[in-house]
Amino acid sequence: MEGQDEATEFEDTIKELRHLPAGAHWFCPRKHDGDTTDYGEVAGLGAALRSGTADVPAPVEEADRRSRDAVSCLRILVLEREDLASAADWYKRHLKEQLGKCELCVKVYHVRKKRFIESLKGEHDEDEVAAFARALAALDEERIRAGLASATEALRSLEPARRGLTALQGPALFSIFEALSCDALLADKQSMEISLDEPFRLVQTNRMLKLNDYVPAMGRFLFDSDDFRRTWAMKVWANVSRTPTKQEFWWVVQEPLLEAMRTASTYPFEKESVAILWRGVKSIVHRLDCMMIRTGLRALEVDIFRLALDHLQVDSPAFYDIIWSLNTLLATSSMDFWDAMGAISAPSVIEAICNSPGFSHALRKANESQPFEGSTLETVLAYIRRLVESLNNTSKPPACRAVSAQLMERFQVEAFPDLARMHCYETALAVISATLRHFVVTKTNVASVSTVERIVIGDLLSTVAKHIQQLTVIARLPQQDKATNVLSRHGADVVRCALTMDSLCYKIDYDMLRRGTSRHQTGSSPLWPTVCKALTRNDVWYAKTILPPTVDRIGAERLPADADDRPGDEKSSFRLAYDETTGSIAAFFDRLGDFDPDKLSTLFARSETAMPLIASLFMAEPSIHAASLEAIKVVSAQSARREAMAFLVGTFFETTMTCVSWSIRQVAVRKVFAYNPRMLKTSTDVFEVLCSVEDGHLNSRSLSAEESVALRGFWERQWYALTAIFDNTEAWGKVNDRNMMKEFCRDVMEFAEYCFSKYDIIANALSATSAIDDGDASNAPTQNTAATKLLECPKSTLDAMVRWLRLRDAYLAEGLANLVAKMLPRLREHGLRVEPSTTKYIEDVCRNHVIRVILQPQQKVELARALDQHLDRLNPQDRAPADKLPGSSSSSSSSSSTGGTLSSKSGRPRASDKAGRLSQSVLTPVGGSKKKPTVPAKDDPILQASGSLEKYNAIRTLHKETAQASRLSTAPTRDTKEAELEMKHFRMKREKERQEKIERDQMQLALLKKNVAKAHLGPAAKQPRSGSSSMMVSSESEDEGEDGMLDEELFGLASSSGQVSSGVQEYRNSKARALQQAQSRGPIKKVKQHRNAKDMRARLKPDLSALHQVILSWDFFYTGQLPPGSEKHNYSLVTNTFRTPNEYQATFQPLLVLEAWQGFLRAKEESNFKSFELKVASNVRVDHFIEIASSMPPETGRTIGFSEADIILLSKAGSPARDAEQPHALARVMKVVRKKAATEVTYRLNAGSPLRAALSPNSIIKAVKLTSIVPLEREYGALLGLQYYDLCDEIIRAKPSPLLTYTGDQLSRIAQSYSLNTAQSKALRSAVDNDGFTLIQG
């Protein structure tokens, strides 16, 4: 370190320092001693402390350069050169002065000095550099010791109360700060204790020495064995408000931390060294950010993360500090944590924690007397939760499995306190719940789940399935305290999320198996059966847990069977699992039906629980649908489906409509055929409830803004679902039975027309609400806007709807054409135009003949005219193409004033008319001008070929007769003779039509017989015939009707797989049997229907609670001829026949109640009542009733003659049947138990009875027996169960079985045996041979 250049450099630098202004600082930007600017906040004095900082102020940058030059002159102090002696002496004297007046200069000096020595190592020999460092350290220590000696002397001379920093000045004050900043002094422990310990303690006699910046003493003292110094360092670390910079970490933390880690990592581990290390690490990591962990902590040569796992196995007090430090590091930078772990997996980390002796100690110390918050156990369990949360999705299930194995199994033994075991279980459930909830939130549909994620979810569900039995118990824990509440909530959350993901996995596996891909077993098969079986009566909390996941079953259907399926293979196992799950869900809804109505109503009041209950009405599985419908009937106290839905809509309008709309959308999005028929029926019920003329809710209530939004959503979802149906029906028809699809298509058409017919009611309801919101009920623009927005939905559906014009079924095709023709003008009224693609499609059907359909030419004309009207194309040249269609006349495009469409059948040529001319009768009036074509001479063979259109043809014939008669009777200028000839011609044509229909019926009978024979011959006889199998008309299908058998081609005789479903086959067989019986007049035989347990219970033991409520609410002293609260309009005349069981019940139920009331009146007239005393033994509320129990001597029981279903009058009066002023009520005898010592009788009366207050235990009241309602209950019960009887149809239609034909020999024996005449014998023999009813007179 010699040379002329160095000497010159030193001289120049010292010369520059000498020329600085008086009082200027060498190592900081302060210009004089009075400068109080806080330069320490300005980027930490530039590059001296924080490298890479942008926008450094000029004074800071200048001070940084000056401090670097000043530190470089330190070499002059160790050079023994005479020419530099004077400069070295000046430099040493002024350096001491600079470091004795500014704490910022002290810090920058020691940082600069350490960096300067580090830089010399690359240029000079290490021994020389080390010697240079020792020399500088000796000079610094000499200066610092002198200052500390002055500080010690000054502090000793003061009283203890006056000792502190304020008692020191100048070099004595700054010597303490420099001692804490001098790393060389701090590293020499002996020297430090001699020179620093005493002043360091004295200065803190009254108050701890606080620092606002990082100094090396903070790092050294953290790992010191002296408690005073270590405590001071921990407090200072806790008070520093910022993260150390990279330079500060290097200056303050790196060396002492690395030394402590080396000491603690020496095997065998010393408990004291481990404890000291992690106490210090705990203070440091609290102040590190993500960048400092990555560039500082992880850059050390000892891996602190892996060292922590090793130290966890040491039984030392450091366990809490290790867990706390790891938790902090994980929370700050989870990526660095797992990068440091490398190949160590999360389950291994969890096992290392649980295997630690410290964890067992923490579990055993848990008790009720010590708070859980802040305890070691709470810290460890929080770390485990954070550990799993920090993992990626694919790594979480193995970690959850490890957590459950440790916390839910290993530590659930009696060796540990109950409180600790509960907290362990709660943590495991919280971890699994959070993982499942993440998947539930992020994986909402099949497309969002990859193959790897499907395996991961299956692994997670397997973990849940292993503990599902315990989870159901935990989810149903009573809400006693906070801890139990939290545990129960986590258990319920795990169950709910697991069921949700299980439903999603089913859909994924379903799609995979349909595509022929092997699925991955979930191992979750016991989830649904176990969870659903655990539901108990009125357990609303648990029901709320299970209900939401059932919604996710919408869109899941049973995997169809294939011919190559074998028992036990993947698909068969999948079907069995589906059947088991479906049965479990149905049983769950069945149990909900046993809830009290007030408990069930709480589920319908909230959308998250009402959604599953209402969505289950759309389920394809009949068992689930029936069970959920029963629950709705229970909460509504209604026995009919429509009335039950009316209750829901009336009571929970917004919730119900929102839930229905959501369910409809789910069905439409999933595009699974099996749900759509149910959706149509349920939607029809809702429309009837809303729009019925008699009791529709929209006719009797004003809607709020929220209810209007719900109603609009319902309307929009209907057309959204119809669009999905119109788009997907052709694809569905290729895999489903065609007869079933034909019926479905007709239901869709009827529903679409029905839905559009309710537009005015929906629009009026919404427009009224919009007008009210705008403050003017007559605001016409607002109303028109609301109405127009509603029509946007059917307009969008129209594009998909017109594709159905290609249907092979003539009834459907014509019905659709009429509906489209009806919708187009309505859209035009509101200024809406259909899409160009819709217009083009209709044009291609009606004018261009590009698309082949089976519509009649006249129907095409009407559809084209509707399109012209919609597009305002009313001039002659625009109508010409439609007028020139085959079979149309120039006047055929005119429409009636009512907007109705013509229904002429003359559009298709007869078989004998090869030229395609239309056979029609033209009436020529007196004026000689042509009139419109009337009824054709022969019907279109395409339409007549379909036996399924008999009802349609009958309606058209009736319309033609009415129109013909009207024309004949209202033409004043027509010649009478000509009219008579025309009528004769018309009658001849009608007779010809009848003959043709008879021939068609015979052809259909032969076809049905052929199908029945095929059904008994096996699969070989069921192969579909060649030809078109599509539901739609193909390019070569338009001319297939010439053979008169087009109806067979509408949907085909068999499915695409060559098999027919059992339901369709049974329907065909029943039709064949009916036709055969009609031909042979053989005995009528009914097929016994197989019903489930619920239907049999409804038939054999119906719920008579509604009847009992009515009767027990009567006032005994009421004298009217009709029951109390009843009016004449409540009763209707009995008709000869009824259409449905509901109509039959609606007629006879009031009459049966009236009969019971008349019996009461007769009993009052007889007035032979015997009163007796009744002592109340107990009083309990059961549903809507109060049950009271009493006992009496056997003699009294025999005298009164009690029996079940007796009606008793209870009263506080001495003469119950005479005193109407005292509280009284009617009661029904529920049970009579006759014992040797007493007769025990249980009575039931309405809960709202005025006598309720007098029925406390041990009270005595008077009673009289009035009458028995046993016959009434039998009749009423039979009426309620009517729909479940096999002969229901015969009862409501009053249709007896026909009398059969017998020979005289067959009747003679009966006549002789019973002394009957021939007519009676025939009737009796027919009654024996027939099923059903037979009328016998005499």
CSV table of C-alpha atoms in Angstrom, one decimal, residues 222-223 230 264 270-281 311 314 316-319 321-322:
chain,number,residue,atom,x,y,z
A,222,LEU,CA,-30.2,-10.8,20.0
A,223,PHE,CA,-28.0,-13.9,20.2
A,230,ARG,CA,-30.8,-9.7,24.7
A,264,ALA,CA,-27.1,-24.4,16.9
A,270,GLU,CA,-27.8,-28.2,22.4
A,271,LYS,CA,-31.1,-27.0,23.8
A,272,GLU,CA,-29.7,-23.7,25.0
A,273,SER,CA,-28.1,-22.9,21.7
A,274,VAL,CA,-31.4,-23.8,19.8
A,275,ALA,CA,-33.4,-21.7,22.2
A,276,ILE,CA,-31.1,-18.6,21.8
A,277,LEU,CA,-31.1,-18.9,18.0
A,278,TRP,CA,-34.9,-19.0,17.6
A,279,ARG,CA,-35.6,-16.3,20.1
A,280,GLY,CA,-33.4,-14.0,18.0
A,281,VAL,CA,-34.8,-15.3,14.6
A,311,HIS,CA,-34.8,-28.3,15.6
A,314,VAL,CA,-35.6,-31.3,19.9
A,316,SER,CA,-36.6,-27.7,24.0
A,317,PRO,CA,-38.4,-24.4,24.9
A,318,ALA,CA,-37.7,-23.2,21.4
A,319,PHE,CA,-40.7,-25.0,19.9
A,321,ASP,CA,-40.4,-19.7,18.7
A,322,ILE,CA,-39.7,-22.1,15.8
